Amino acid sequence: QSVLTQPPSVSGAPGQRVTISCTGSSSNIGAGYDVHWYQQLPGTAPKLLIYGNSNRPSGVPDRFSGSKSGTSASLAITGLQAEDEAEYYCQSKDSSLTGSVFGGGTKLTVL
Amino acid sequence: EVQLVQSGAEVKKPGESLKISCKGSGYSFSNYWIGWVRQMPGKGLEWMGVIYPGDSDTRFSPSFQGQVTISADKSISTAYLQWSSLKASDTAMYYCARGNHYFDYWGQGTLVTVSS
């Protein structure tokens, strides 16, 4: 059980907007540590999607956006496309650990 | 172009030792942390630890401290993940990735299978 909690699955129709939550605590997200998001397409290595809560690396479409508030963070995907079907993970540092931790992952299904 | 290229898949028996590698190119290898991430079959990502090749400073997740060794040879831009005695539960895909707070470039993964 990860210290960062994500819903196991979310779904949406093409063109819709979906959000994926990442709930932490006062020892990680609530302590002010940044949240980062990764997309893992089936059978491939993860890819950085959002860093520093809301920043997109070069090449990531602006359909993807991140936000953080209190002890939680969210990834929003607008204009859902079939190619967005993947597993999504949040990551943050935790003050009780010497390093970082990933959320349990959320499987996005495009209906 | 930044690239991390990992060594190939391994099949080992319980109790055997193993060292897998991750070679960086396209950037100053010594100046960026390299991390290792485990993904067990059908499961999520687990942060194992990181190393700074410039001075070999290493940080571990408590879950992996003492279970694996992370090292780096900056002269050949290569990081390593090592086991002295593998267990069946070490069967997983292992990724290396560049960074400390977040990972911006990832290797293709090395599948380690431990079976008698």
mmCIF file with all atom_site columns, C-alpha atoms in Angstrom:
data_model
loop_
_atom_site.group_PDB
_atom_site.id
_atom_site.type_symbol
_atom_site.label_atom_id
_atom_site.label_alt_id
_atom_site.label_comp_id
_atom_site.label_asym_id
_atom_site.label_entity_id
_atom_site.label_seq_id
_atom_site.pdbx_PDB_ins_code
_atom_site.Cartn_x
_atom_site.Cartn_y
_atom_site.Cartn_z
_atom_site.occupancy
_atom_site.B_iso_or_equiv
_atom_site.pdbx_formal_charge
_atom_site.auth_seq_id
_atom_site.auth_comp_id
_atom_site.auth_asym_id
_atom_site.auth_atom_id
_atom_site.pdbx_PDB_model_num
ATOM 1   C CA . GLN A 1 1   ? 0.000   0.000   0.000   1.00 0.00 ? 1   GLN A CA 1
ATOM 2   C CA . SER A 1 2   ? 1.607   3.241   -1.165  1.00 0.00 ? 2   SER A CA 1
ATOM 3   C CA . VAL A 1 3   ? 1.600   6.412   0.936   1.00 0.00 ? 3   VAL A CA 1
ATOM 4   C CA . LEU A 1 4   ? 0.200   8.133   -2.178  1.00 0.00 ? 4   LEU A CA 1
ATOM 5   C CA . THR A 1 5   ? -3.304  6.917   -2.998  1.00 0.00 ? 5   THR A CA 1
ATOM 6   C CA . GLN A 1 6   ? -4.669  6.870   -6.539  1.00 0.00 ? 6   GLN A CA 1
ATOM 7   C CA . PRO A 1 7   ? -7.937  5.432   -7.813  1.00 0.00 ? 7   PRO A CA 1
ATOM 8   C CA . PRO A 1 8   ? -7.286  2.042   -9.442  1.00 0.00 ? 8   PRO A CA 1
ATOM 9   C CA . SER A 1 9   ? -9.135  3.028   -12.586 1.00 0.00 ? 9   SER A CA 1
ATOM 10  C CA . VAL A 1 10  ? -10.861 5.871   -14.399 1.00 0.00 ? 10  VAL A CA 1
ATOM 11  C CA . SER A 1 11  ? -12.563 5.981   -17.761 1.00 0.00 ? 11  SER A CA 1
ATOM 12  C CA . GLY A 1 12  ? -13.936 8.441   -20.264 1.00 0.00 ? 12  GLY A CA 1
ATOM 13  C CA . ALA A 1 13  ? -15.182 8.721   -23.798 1.00 0.00 ? 13  ALA A CA 1
ATOM 14  C CA . PRO A 1 14  ? -13.112 10.275  -26.574 1.00 0.00 ? 14  PRO A CA 1
ATOM 15  C CA . GLY A 1 15  ? -13.143 14.045  -26.331 1.00 0.00 ? 15  GLY A CA 1
ATOM 16  C CA . GLN A 1 16  ? -14.116 14.080  -22.672 1.00 0.00 ? 16  GLN A CA 1
ATOM 17  C CA . ARG A 1 17  ? -12.152 15.364  -19.693 1.00 0.00 ? 17  ARG A CA 1
ATOM 18  C CA . VAL A 1 18  ? -10.943 13.070  -16.936 1.00 0.00 ? 18  VAL A CA 1
ATOM 19  C CA . THR A 1 19  ? -9.054  13.701  -13.739 1.00 0.00 ? 19  THR A CA 1
ATOM 20  C CA . ILE A 1 20  ? -6.847  11.387  -11.715 1.00 0.00 ? 20  ILE A CA 1
ATOM 21  C CA . SER A 1 21  ? -6.302  12.163  -8.045  1.00 0.00 ? 21  SER A CA 1
ATOM 22  C CA . CYS A 1 22  ? -3.262  11.504  -5.909  1.00 0.00 ? 22  CYS A CA 1
ATOM 23  C CA . THR A 1 23  ? -3.943  11.770  -2.188  1.00 0.00 ? 23  THR A CA 1
ATOM 24  C CA . GLY A 1 24  ? -1.083  12.030  0.260   1.00 0.00 ? 24  GLY A CA 1
ATOM 25  C CA . SER A 1 25  ? -0.515  13.341  3.757   1.00 0.00 ? 25  SER A CA 1
ATOM 26  C CA . SER A 1 26  ? 1.311   15.939  5.803   1.00 0.00 ? 26  SER A CA 1
ATOM 27  C CA . SER A 1 27  ? 4.574   14.007  5.369   1.00 0.00 ? 27  SER A CA 1
ATOM 28  C CA . ASN A 1 28  ? 4.609   14.204  1.575   1.00 0.00 ? 28  ASN A CA 1
ATOM 29  C CA . ILE A 1 29  ? 2.350   16.375  -0.593  1.00 0.00 ? 29  ILE A CA 1
ATOM 30  C CA . GLY A 1 30  ? 1.095   18.335  2.404   1.00 0.00 ? 30  GLY A CA 1
ATOM 31  C CA . ALA A 1 31  ? 4.664   19.037  3.485   1.00 0.00 ? 31  ALA A CA 1
ATOM 32  C CA . GLY A 1 32  ? 5.158   21.047  0.319   1.00 0.00 ? 32  GLY A CA 1
ATOM 33  C CA . TYR A 1 33  ? 6.964   18.467  -1.757  1.00 0.00 ? 33  TYR A CA 1
ATOM 34  C CA . ASP A 1 34  ? 6.367   18.637  -5.488  1.00 0.00 ? 34  ASP A CA 1
ATOM 35  C CA . VAL A 1 35  ? 4.247   16.074  -7.297  1.00 0.00 ? 35  VAL A CA 1
ATOM 36  C CA . HIS A 1 36  ? 5.231   14.558  -10.621 1.00 0.00 ? 36  HIS A CA 1
ATOM 37  C CA . TRP A 1 37  ? 3.207   12.437  -13.029 1.00 0.00 ? 37  TRP A CA 1
ATOM 38  C CA . TYR A 1 38  ? 4.160   9.645   -15.422 1.00 0.00 ? 38  TYR A CA 1
ATOM 39  C CA . GLN A 1 39  ? 2.351   7.864   -18.233 1.00 0.00 ? 39  GLN A CA 1
ATOM 40  C CA . GLN A 1 40  ? 3.117   4.218   -18.910 1.00 0.00 ? 40  GLN A CA 1
ATOM 41  C CA . LEU A 1 41  ? 1.742   2.854   -22.153 1.00 0.00 ? 41  LEU A CA 1
ATOM 42  C CA . PRO A 1 42  ? 1.319   -0.935  -22.262 1.00 0.00 ? 42  PRO A CA 1
ATOM 43  C CA . GLY A 1 43  ? 4.635   -2.739  -22.584 1.00 0.00 ? 43  GLY A CA 1
ATOM 44  C CA . THR A 1 44  ? 6.745   0.407   -22.473 1.00 0.00 ? 44  THR A CA 1
ATOM 45  C CA . ALA A 1 45  ? 8.847   2.353   -20.000 1.00 0.00 ? 45  ALA A CA 1
ATOM 46  C CA . PRO A 1 46  ? 7.186   5.182   -18.060 1.00 0.00 ? 46  PRO A CA 1
ATOM 47  C CA . LYS A 1 47  ? 7.352   8.673   -19.528 1.00 0.00 ? 47  LYS A CA 1
ATOM 48  C CA . LEU A 1 48  ? 7.465   11.935  -17.575 1.00 0.00 ? 48  LEU A CA 1
ATOM 49  C CA . LEU A 1 49  ? 4.203   13.820  -18.117 1.00 0.00 ? 49  LEU A CA 1
ATOM 50  C CA . ILE A 1 50  ? 4.161   16.566  -15.489 1.00 0.00 ? 50  ILE A CA 1
ATOM 51  C CA . TYR A 1 51  ? 6.935   17.736  -13.155 1.00 0.00 ? 51  TYR A CA 1
ATOM 52  C CA . GLY A 1 52  ? 6.905   20.221  -10.306 1.00 0.00 ? 52  GLY A CA 1
ATOM 53  C CA . ASN A 1 53  ? 3.116   19.922  -9.860  1.00 0.00 ? 53  ASN A CA 1
ATOM 54  C CA . SER A 1 54  ? 2.121   21.622  -13.097 1.00 0.00 ? 54  SER A CA 1
ATOM 55  C CA . ASN A 1 55  ? 4.998   21.821  -15.568 1.00 0.00 ? 55  ASN A CA 1
ATOM 56  C CA . ARG A 1 56  ? 4.982   19.943  -18.867 1.00 0.00 ? 56  ARG A CA 1
ATOM 57  C CA . PRO A 1 57  ? 8.208   18.693  -20.437 1.00 0.00 ? 57  PRO A CA 1
ATOM 58  C CA . SER A 1 58  ? 8.788   19.656  -24.040 1.00 0.00 ? 58  SER A CA 1
ATOM 59  C CA . GLY A 1 59  ? 6.648   17.547  -26.340 1.00 0.00 ? 59  GLY A CA 1
ATOM 60  C CA . VAL A 1 60  ? 3.845   16.787  -23.887 1.00 0.00 ? 60  VAL A CA 1
ATOM 61  C CA . PRO A 1 61  ? 0.532   18.090  -25.267 1.00 0.00 ? 61  PRO A CA 1
ATOM 62  C CA . ASP A 1 62  ? -1.219  20.851  -23.342 1.00 0.00 ? 62  ASP A CA 1
ATOM 63  C CA . ARG A 1 63  ? -4.203  18.508  -22.998 1.00 0.00 ? 63  ARG A CA 1
ATOM 64  C CA . PHE A 1 64  ? -2.349  17.258  -19.936 1.00 0.00 ? 64  PHE A CA 1
ATOM 65  C CA . SER A 1 65  ? -2.248  19.479  -16.869 1.00 0.00 ? 65  SER A CA 1
ATOM 66  C CA . GLY A 1 66  ? -1.395  19.078  -13.210 1.00 0.00 ? 66  GLY A CA 1
ATOM 67  C CA . SER A 1 67  ? -2.397  20.818  -10.024 1.00 0.00 ? 67  SER A CA 1
ATOM 68  C CA . LYS A 1 68  ? -1.801  20.508  -6.314  1.00 0.00 ? 68  LYS A CA 1
ATOM 69  C CA . SER A 1 69  ? -3.735  21.629  -3.276  1.00 0.00 ? 69  SER A CA 1
ATOM 70  C CA . GLY A 1 70  ? -3.198  20.746  0.352   1.00 0.00 ? 70  GLY A CA 1
ATOM 71  C CA . THR A 1 71  ? -2.394  17.066  0.676   1.00 0.00 ? 71  THR A CA 1
ATOM 72  C CA . SER A 1 72  ? -3.600  16.132  -2.815  1.00 0.00 ? 72  SER A CA 1
ATOM 73  C CA . ALA A 1 73  ? -2.706  16.559  -6.441  1.00 0.00 ? 73  ALA A CA 1
ATOM 74  C CA . SER A 1 74  ? -4.567  15.958  -9.670  1.00 0.00 ? 74  SER A CA 1
ATOM 75  C CA . LEU A 1 75  ? -3.791  15.166  -13.272 1.00 0.00 ? 75  LEU A CA 1
ATOM 76  C CA . ALA A 1 76  ? -6.337  16.372  -15.794 1.00 0.00 ? 76  ALA A CA 1
ATOM 77  C CA . ILE A 1 77  ? -6.598  15.160  -19.358 1.00 0.00 ? 77  ILE A CA 1
ATOM 78  C CA . THR A 1 78  ? -8.855  17.038  -21.746 1.00 0.00 ? 78  THR A CA 1
ATOM 79  C CA . GLY A 1 79  ? -9.916  16.046  -25.242 1.00 0.00 ? 79  GLY A CA 1
ATOM 80  C CA . LEU A 1 80  ? -9.419  12.387  -24.396 1.00 0.00 ? 80  LEU A CA 1
ATOM 81  C CA . GLN A 1 81  ? -7.916  10.288  -27.184 1.00 0.00 ? 81  GLN A CA 1
ATOM 82  C CA . ALA A 1 82  ? -7.621  6.547   -27.662 1.00 0.00 ? 82  ALA A CA 1
ATOM 83  C CA . GLU A 1 83  ? -3.821  6.849   -27.408 1.00 0.00 ? 83  GLU A CA 1
ATOM 84  C CA . ASP A 1 84  ? -4.172  8.170   -23.852 1.00 0.00 ? 84  ASP A CA 1
ATOM 85  C CA . GLU A 1 85  ? -5.192  4.720   -22.661 1.00 0.00 ? 85  GLU A CA 1
ATOM 86  C CA . ALA A 1 86  ? -2.387  3.896   -20.230 1.00 0.00 ? 86  ALA A CA 1
ATOM 87  C CA . GLU A 1 87  ? -1.386  3.598   -16.594 1.00 0.00 ? 87  GLU A CA 1
ATOM 88  C CA . TYR A 1 88  ? -0.696  6.879   -14.799 1.00 0.00 ? 88  TYR A CA 1
ATOM 89  C CA . TYR A 1 89  ? 1.465   7.295   -11.701 1.00 0.00 ? 89  TYR A CA 1
ATOM 90  C CA . CYS A 1 90  ? 2.060   10.182  -9.337  1.00 0.00 ? 90  CYS A CA 1
ATOM 91  C CA . GLN A 1 91  ? 5.322   10.601  -7.438  1.00 0.00 ? 91  GLN A CA 1
ATOM 92  C CA . SER A 1 92  ? 6.441   12.742  -4.528  1.00 0.00 ? 92  SER A CA 1
ATOM 93  C CA . LYS A 1 93  ? 9.022   12.822  -1.800  1.00 0.00 ? 93  LYS A CA 1
ATOM 94  C CA . ASP A 1 94  ? 8.082   11.729  1.705   1.00 0.00 ? 94  ASP A CA 1
ATOM 95  C CA . SER A 1 95  ? 9.811   13.131  4.780   1.00 0.00 ? 95  SER A CA 1
ATOM 96  C CA . SER A 1 96  ? 9.689   9.725   6.484   1.00 0.00 ? 96  SER A CA 1
ATOM 97  C CA . LEU A 1 97  ? 11.768  8.220   3.675   1.00 0.00 ? 97  LEU A CA 1
ATOM 98  C CA . THR A 1 98  ? 15.186  8.983   2.278   1.00 0.00 ? 98  THR A CA 1
ATOM 99  C CA . GLY A 1 99  ? 13.793  9.205   -1.204  1.00 0.00 ? 99  GLY A CA 1
ATOM 100 C CA . SER A 1 100 ? 10.626  9.361   -3.215  1.00 0.00 ? 100 SER A CA 1
ATOM 101 C CA . VAL A 1 101 ? 7.525   7.249   -3.503  1.00 0.00 ? 101 VAL A CA 1
ATOM 102 C CA . PHE A 1 102 ? 5.113   6.448   -6.339  1.00 0.00 ? 102 PHE A CA 1
ATOM 103 C CA . GLY A 1 103 ? 1.364   6.218   -6.114  1.00 0.00 ? 103 GLY A CA 1
ATOM 104 C CA . GLY A 1 104 ? -0.224  2.859   -6.804  1.00 0.00 ? 104 GLY A CA 1
ATOM 105 C CA . GLY A 1 105 ? -1.129  3.809   -10.368 1.00 0.00 ? 105 GLY A CA 1
ATOM 106 C CA . THR A 1 106 ? -4.391  4.485   -12.197 1.00 0.00 ? 106 THR A CA 1
ATOM 107 C CA . LYS A 1 107 ? -5.503  2.642   -15.289 1.00 0.00 ? 107 LYS A CA 1
ATOM 108 C CA . LEU A 1 108 ? -7.184  5.001   -17.764 1.00 0.00 ? 108 LEU A CA 1
ATOM 109 C CA . THR A 1 109 ? -9.609  3.367   -20.164 1.00 0.00 ? 109 THR A CA 1
ATOM 110 C CA . VAL A 1 110 ? -10.864 5.290   -23.178 1.00 0.00 ? 110 VAL A CA 1
ATOM 111 C CA . LEU A 1 111 ? -14.354 3.987   -23.900 1.00 0.00 ? 111 LEU A CA 1
ATOM 112 C CA . GLU B 2 1   ? 19.884  13.181  -27.562 1.00 0.00 ? 1   GLU B CA 1
ATOM 113 C CA . VAL B 2 2   ? 19.752  11.855  -24.006 1.00 0.00 ? 2   VAL B CA 1
ATOM 114 C CA . GLN B 2 3   ? 19.626  8.066   -23.920 1.00 0.00 ? 3   GLN B CA 1
ATOM 115 C CA . LEU B 2 4   ? 19.753  5.428   -21.203 1.00 0.00 ? 4   LEU B CA 1
ATOM 116 C CA . VAL B 2 5   ? 20.416  1.954   -22.555 1.00 0.00 ? 5   VAL B CA 1
ATOM 117 C CA . GLN B 2 6   ? 20.032  -0.986  -20.206 1.00 0.00 ? 6   GLN B CA 1
ATOM 118 C CA . SER B 2 7   ? 21.533  -4.448  -20.379 1.00 0.00 ? 7   SER B CA 1
ATOM 119 C CA . GLY B 2 8   ? 19.488  -7.367  -21.643 1.00 0.00 ? 8   GLY B CA 1
ATOM 120 C CA . ALA B 2 9   ? 17.044  -9.699  -19.969 1.00 0.00 ? 9   ALA B CA 1
ATOM 121 C CA . GLU B 2 10  ? 18.391  -12.155 -17.413 1.00 0.00 ? 10  GLU B CA 1
ATOM 122 C CA . VAL B 2 11  ? 17.207  -15.558 -16.212 1.00 0.00 ? 11  VAL B CA 1
ATOM 123 C CA . LYS B 2 12  ? 18.778  -16.651 -12.936 1.00 0.00 ? 12  LYS B CA 1
ATOM 124 C CA . LYS B 2 13  ? 18.325  -19.238 -10.217 1.00 0.00 ? 13  LYS B CA 1
ATOM 125 C CA . PRO B 2 14  ? 17.616  -18.388 -6.576  1.00 0.00 ? 14  PRO B CA 1
ATOM 126 C CA . GLY B 2 15  ? 20.816  -17.698 -4.697  1.00 0.00 ? 15  GLY B CA 1
ATOM 127 C CA . GLU B 2 16  ? 22.739  -16.516 -7.745  1.00 0.00 ? 16  GLU B CA 1
ATOM 128 C CA . SER B 2 17  ? 24.261  -13.064 -8.042  1.00 0.00 ? 17  SER B CA 1
ATOM 129 C CA . LEU B 2 18  ? 23.481  -10.515 -10.730 1.00 0.00 ? 18  LEU B CA 1
ATOM 130 C CA . LYS B 2 19  ? 24.596  -7.082  -11.881 1.00 0.00 ? 19  LYS B CA 1
ATOM 131 C CA . ILE B 2 20  ? 22.590  -5.169  -14.481 1.00 0.00 ? 20  ILE B CA 1
ATOM 132 C CA . SER B 2 21  ? 23.698  -1.974  -16.152 1.00 0.00 ? 21  SER B CA 1
ATOM 133 C CA . CYS B 2 22  ? 22.434  1.325   -17.482 1.00 0.00 ? 22  CYS B CA 1
ATOM 134 C CA . LYS B 2 23  ? 24.618  3.343   -19.879 1.00 0.00 ? 23  LYS B CA 1
ATOM 135 C CA . GLY B 2 24  ? 23.926  7.019   -20.329 1.00 0.00 ? 24  GLY B CA 1
ATOM 136 C CA . SER B 2 25  ? 24.754  9.123   -23.351 1.00 0.00 ? 25  SER B CA 1
ATOM 137 C CA . GLY B 2 26  ? 23.979  12.537  -24.763 1.00 0.00 ? 26  GLY B CA 1
ATOM 138 C CA . TYR B 2 27  ? 24.542  14.419  -21.514 1.00 0.00 ? 27  TYR B CA 1
ATOM 139 C CA . SER B 2 28  ? 27.091  14.886  -18.720 1.00 0.00 ? 28  SER B CA 1
ATOM 140 C CA . PHE B 2 29  ? 26.608  11.574  -16.896 1.00 0.00 ? 29  PHE B CA 1
ATOM 141 C CA . SER B 2 30  ? 28.534  12.635  -13.788 1.00 0.00 ? 30  SER B CA 1
ATOM 142 C CA . ASN B 2 31  ? 26.276  15.602  -13.101 1.00 0.00 ? 31  ASN B CA 1
ATOM 143 C CA . TYR B 2 32  ? 22.858  13.950  -12.947 1.00 0.00 ? 32  TYR B CA 1
ATOM 144 C CA . TRP B 2 33  ? 21.428  11.494  -10.440 1.00 0.00 ? 33  TRP B CA 1
ATOM 145 C CA . ILE B 2 34  ? 20.443  8.066   -11.775 1.00 0.00 ? 34  ILE B CA 1
ATOM 146 C CA . GLY B 2 35  ? 17.660  6.118   -10.132 1.00 0.00 ? 35  GLY B CA 1
ATOM 147 C CA . TRP B 2 36  ? 16.369  2.560   -10.229 1.00 0.00 ? 36  TRP B CA 1
ATOM 148 C CA . VAL B 2 37  ? 12.693  1.624   -10.272 1.00 0.00 ? 37  VAL B CA 1
ATOM 149 C CA . ARG B 2 38  ? 11.205  -1.841  -9.830  1.00 0.00 ? 38  ARG B CA 1
ATOM 150 C CA . GLN B 2 39  ? 7.991   -3.037  -11.449 1.00 0.00 ? 39  GLN B CA 1
ATOM 151 C CA . MET B 2 40  ? 6.883   -6.488  -10.436 1.00 0.00 ? 40  MET B CA 1
ATOM 152 C CA . PRO B 2 41  ? 4.660   -8.408  -12.879 1.00 0.00 ? 41  PRO B CA 1
ATOM 153 C CA . GLY B 2 42  ? 1.299   -6.679  -13.189 1.00 0.00 ? 42  GLY B CA 1
ATOM 154 C CA . LYS B 2 43  ? 2.144   -4.207  -10.422 1.00 0.00 ? 43  LYS B CA 1
ATOM 155 C CA . GLY B 2 44  ? 3.037   -0.559  -10.012 1.00 0.00 ? 44  GLY B CA 1
ATOM 156 C CA . LEU B 2 45  ? 6.277   1.360   -9.884  1.00 0.00 ? 45  LEU B CA 1
ATOM 157 C CA . GLU B 2 46  ? 8.518   1.216   -6.813  1.00 0.00 ? 46  GLU B CA 1
ATOM 158 C CA . TRP B 2 47  ? 11.296  3.741   -6.151  1.00 0.00 ? 47  TRP B CA 1
ATOM 159 C CA . MET B 2 48  ? 14.384  1.768   -5.151  1.00 0.00 ? 48  MET B CA 1
ATOM 160 C CA . GLY B 2 49  ? 17.199  4.270   -4.849  1.00 0.00 ? 49  GLY B CA 1
ATOM 161 C CA . VAL B 2 50  ? 19.398  6.793   -6.611  1.00 0.00 ? 50  VAL B CA 1
ATOM 162 C CA . ILE B 2 51  ? 23.086  7.476   -7.115  1.00 0.00 ? 51  ILE B CA 1
ATOM 163 C CA . TYR B 2 52  ? 25.010  10.609  -8.047  1.00 0.00 ? 52  TYR B CA 1
ATOM 164 C CA . PRO B 2 53  ? 27.782  9.361   -10.347 1.00 0.00 ? 53  PRO B CA 1
ATOM 165 C CA . GLY B 2 54  ? 29.940  12.395  -9.662  1.00 0.00 ? 54  GLY B CA 1
ATOM 166 C CA . ASP B 2 55  ? 30.701  11.325  -6.093  1.00 0.00 ? 55  ASP B CA 1
ATOM 167 C CA . SER B 2 56  ? 28.759  8.022   -5.756  1.00 0.00 ? 56  SER B CA 1
ATOM 168 C CA . ASP B 2 57  ? 26.442  9.496   -3.124  1.00 0.00 ? 57  ASP B CA 1
ATOM 169 C CA . THR B 2 58  ? 23.631  6.944   -2.827  1.00 0.00 ? 58  THR B CA 1
ATOM 170 C CA . ARG B 2 59  ? 20.145  7.029   -1.301  1.00 0.00 ? 59  ARG B CA 1
ATOM 171 C CA . PHE B 2 60  ? 17.873  4.038   -0.802  1.00 0.00 ? 60  PHE B CA 1
ATOM 172 C CA . SER B 2 61  ? 14.235  3.402   -0.087  1.00 0.00 ? 61  SER B CA 1
ATOM 173 C CA . PRO B 2 62  ? 14.002  1.615   3.278   1.00 0.00 ? 62  PRO B CA 1
ATOM 174 C CA . SER B 2 63  ? 12.366  -1.281  1.432   1.00 0.00 ? 63  SER B CA 1
ATOM 175 C CA . PHE B 2 64  ? 15.491  -1.876  -0.634  1.00 0.00 ? 64  PHE B CA 1
ATOM 176 C CA . GLN B 2 65  ? 18.268  -0.827  1.732   1.00 0.00 ? 65  GLN B CA 1
ATOM 177 C CA . GLY B 2 66  ? 20.542  -3.820  2.257   1.00 0.00 ? 66  GLY B CA 1
ATOM 178 C CA . GLN B 2 67  ? 18.769  -5.837  -0.430  1.00 0.00 ? 67  GLN B CA 1
ATOM 179 C CA . VAL B 2 68  ? 20.572  -4.402  -3.466  1.00 0.00 ? 68  VAL B CA 1
ATOM 180 C CA . THR B 2 69  ? 23.692  -2.427  -4.287  1.00 0.00 ? 69  THR B CA 1
ATOM 181 C CA . ILE B 2 70  ? 23.671  0.635   -6.522  1.00 0.00 ? 70  ILE B CA 1
ATOM 182 C CA . SER B 2 71  ? 26.939  1.791   -8.042  1.00 0.00 ? 71  SER B CA 1
ATOM 183 C CA . ALA B 2 72  ? 28.243  3.830   -10.954 1.00 0.00 ? 72  ALA B CA 1
ATOM 184 C CA . ASP B 2 73  ? 31.389  4.124   -13.069 1.00 0.00 ? 73  ASP B CA 1
ATOM 185 C CA . LYS B 2 74  ? 31.469  7.653   -14.365 1.00 0.00 ? 74  LYS B CA 1
ATOM 186 C CA . SER B 2 75  ? 34.443  6.878   -16.618 1.00 0.00 ? 75  SER B CA 1
ATOM 187 C CA . ILE B 2 76  ? 32.162  4.765   -18.811 1.00 0.00 ? 76  ILE B CA 1
ATOM 188 C CA . SER B 2 77  ? 28.882  6.598   -18.014 1.00 0.00 ? 77  SER B CA 1
ATOM 189 C CA . THR B 2 78  ? 27.307  3.483   -16.572 1.00 0.00 ? 78  THR B CA 1
ATOM 190 C CA . ALA B 2 79  ? 25.219  2.810   -13.474 1.00 0.00 ? 79  ALA B CA 1
ATOM 191 C CA . TYR B 2 80  ? 24.629  -0.610  -11.975 1.00 0.00 ? 80  TYR B CA 1
ATOM 192 C CA . LEU B 2 81  ? 22.101  -2.458  -9.865  1.00 0.00 ? 81  LEU B CA 1
ATOM 193 C CA . GLN B 2 82  ? 23.415  -5.553  -8.148  1.00 0.00 ? 82  GLN B CA 1
ATOM 194 C CA . TRP B 2 83  ? 22.156  -8.499  -6.100  1.00 0.00 ? 83  TRP B CA 1
ATOM 195 C CA . SER B 2 84  ? 24.381  -10.893 -4.154  1.00 0.00 ? 84  SER B CA 1
ATOM 196 C CA . SER B 2 85  ? 21.753  -13.583 -3.678  1.00 0.00 ? 85  SER B CA 1
ATOM 197 C CA . LEU B 2 86  ? 18.610  -13.444 -5.790  1.00 0.00 ? 86  LEU B CA 1
ATOM 198 C CA . LYS B 2 87  ? 15.202  -14.573 -4.604  1.00 0.00 ? 87  LYS B CA 1
ATOM 199 C CA . ALA B 2 88  ? 12.169  -15.544 -6.639  1.00 0.00 ? 88  ALA B CA 1
ATOM 200 C CA . SER B 2 89  ? 10.520  -12.370 -5.386  1.00 0.00 ? 89  SER B CA 1
ATOM 201 C CA . ASP B 2 90  ? 13.166  -10.323 -7.234  1.00 0.00 ? 90  ASP B CA 1
ATOM 202 C CA . THR B 2 91  ? 11.475  -11.290 -10.507 1.00 0.00 ? 91  THR B CA 1
ATOM 203 C CA . ALA B 2 92  ? 10.532  -7.969  -12.056 1.00 0.00 ? 92  ALA B CA 1
ATOM 204 C CA . MET B 2 93  ? 11.251  -5.357  -14.692 1.00 0.00 ? 93  MET B CA 1
ATOM 205 C CA . TYR B 2 94  ? 13.903  -2.915  -13.535 1.00 0.00 ? 94  TYR B CA 1
ATOM 206 C CA . TYR B 2 95  ? 14.159  0.558   -15.018 1.00 0.00 ? 95  TYR B CA 1
ATOM 207 C CA . CYS B 2 96  ? 16.927  3.078   -14.673 1.00 0.00 ? 96  CYS B CA 1
ATOM 208 C CA . ALA B 2 97  ? 16.016  6.730   -15.044 1.00 0.00 ? 97  ALA B CA 1
ATOM 209 C CA . ARG B 2 98  ? 17.760  10.085  -14.882 1.00 0.00 ? 98  ARG B CA 1
ATOM 210 C CA . GLY B 2 99  ? 17.010  12.395  -12.023 1.00 0.00 ? 99  GLY B CA 1
ATOM 211 C CA . ASN B 2 100 ? 16.514  12.657  -8.294  1.00 0.00 ? 100 ASN B CA 1
ATOM 212 C CA . HIS B 2 101 ? 13.294  14.479  -7.521  1.00 0.00 ? 101 HIS B CA 1
ATOM 213 C CA . TYR B 2 102 ? 11.712  13.337  -10.766 1.00 0.00 ? 102 TYR B CA 1
ATOM 214 C CA . PHE B 2 103 ? 12.855  11.134  -13.626 1.00 0.00 ? 103 PHE B CA 1
ATOM 215 C CA . ASP B 2 104 ? 12.963  12.858  -16.997 1.00 0.00 ? 104 ASP B CA 1
ATOM 216 C CA . TYR B 2 105 ? 14.566  10.120  -19.105 1.00 0.00 ? 105 TYR B CA 1
ATOM 217 C CA . TRP B 2 106 ? 14.102  6.386   -18.705 1.00 0.00 ? 106 TRP B CA 1
ATOM 218 C CA . GLY B 2 107 ? 15.888  3.281   -19.907 1.00 0.00 ? 107 GLY B CA 1
ATOM 219 C CA . GLN B 2 108 ? 14.000  0.597   -21.791 1.00 0.00 ? 108 GLN B CA 1
ATOM 220 C CA . GLY B 2 109 ? 13.976  -1.730  -18.789 1.00 0.00 ? 109 GLY B CA 1
ATOM 221 C CA . THR B 2 110 ? 15.732  -4.976  -17.898 1.00 0.00 ? 110 THR B CA 1
ATOM 222 C CA . LEU B 2 111 ? 13.570  -8.011  -17.180 1.00 0.00 ? 111 LEU B CA 1
ATOM 223 C CA . VAL B 2 112 ? 15.000  -10.166 -14.415 1.00 0.00 ? 112 VAL B CA 1
ATOM 224 C CA . THR B 2 113 ? 13.485  -13.615 -13.971 1.00 0.00 ? 113 THR B CA 1
ATOM 225 C CA . VAL B 2 114 ? 14.491  -15.703 -10.952 1.00 0.00 ? 114 VAL B CA 1
ATOM 226 C CA . SER B 2 115 ? 13.298  -19.277 -11.091 1.00 0.00 ? 115 SER B CA 1
ATOM 227 C CA . SER B 2 116 ? 14.567  -22.674 -10.065 1.00 0.00 ? 116 SER B CA 1
#
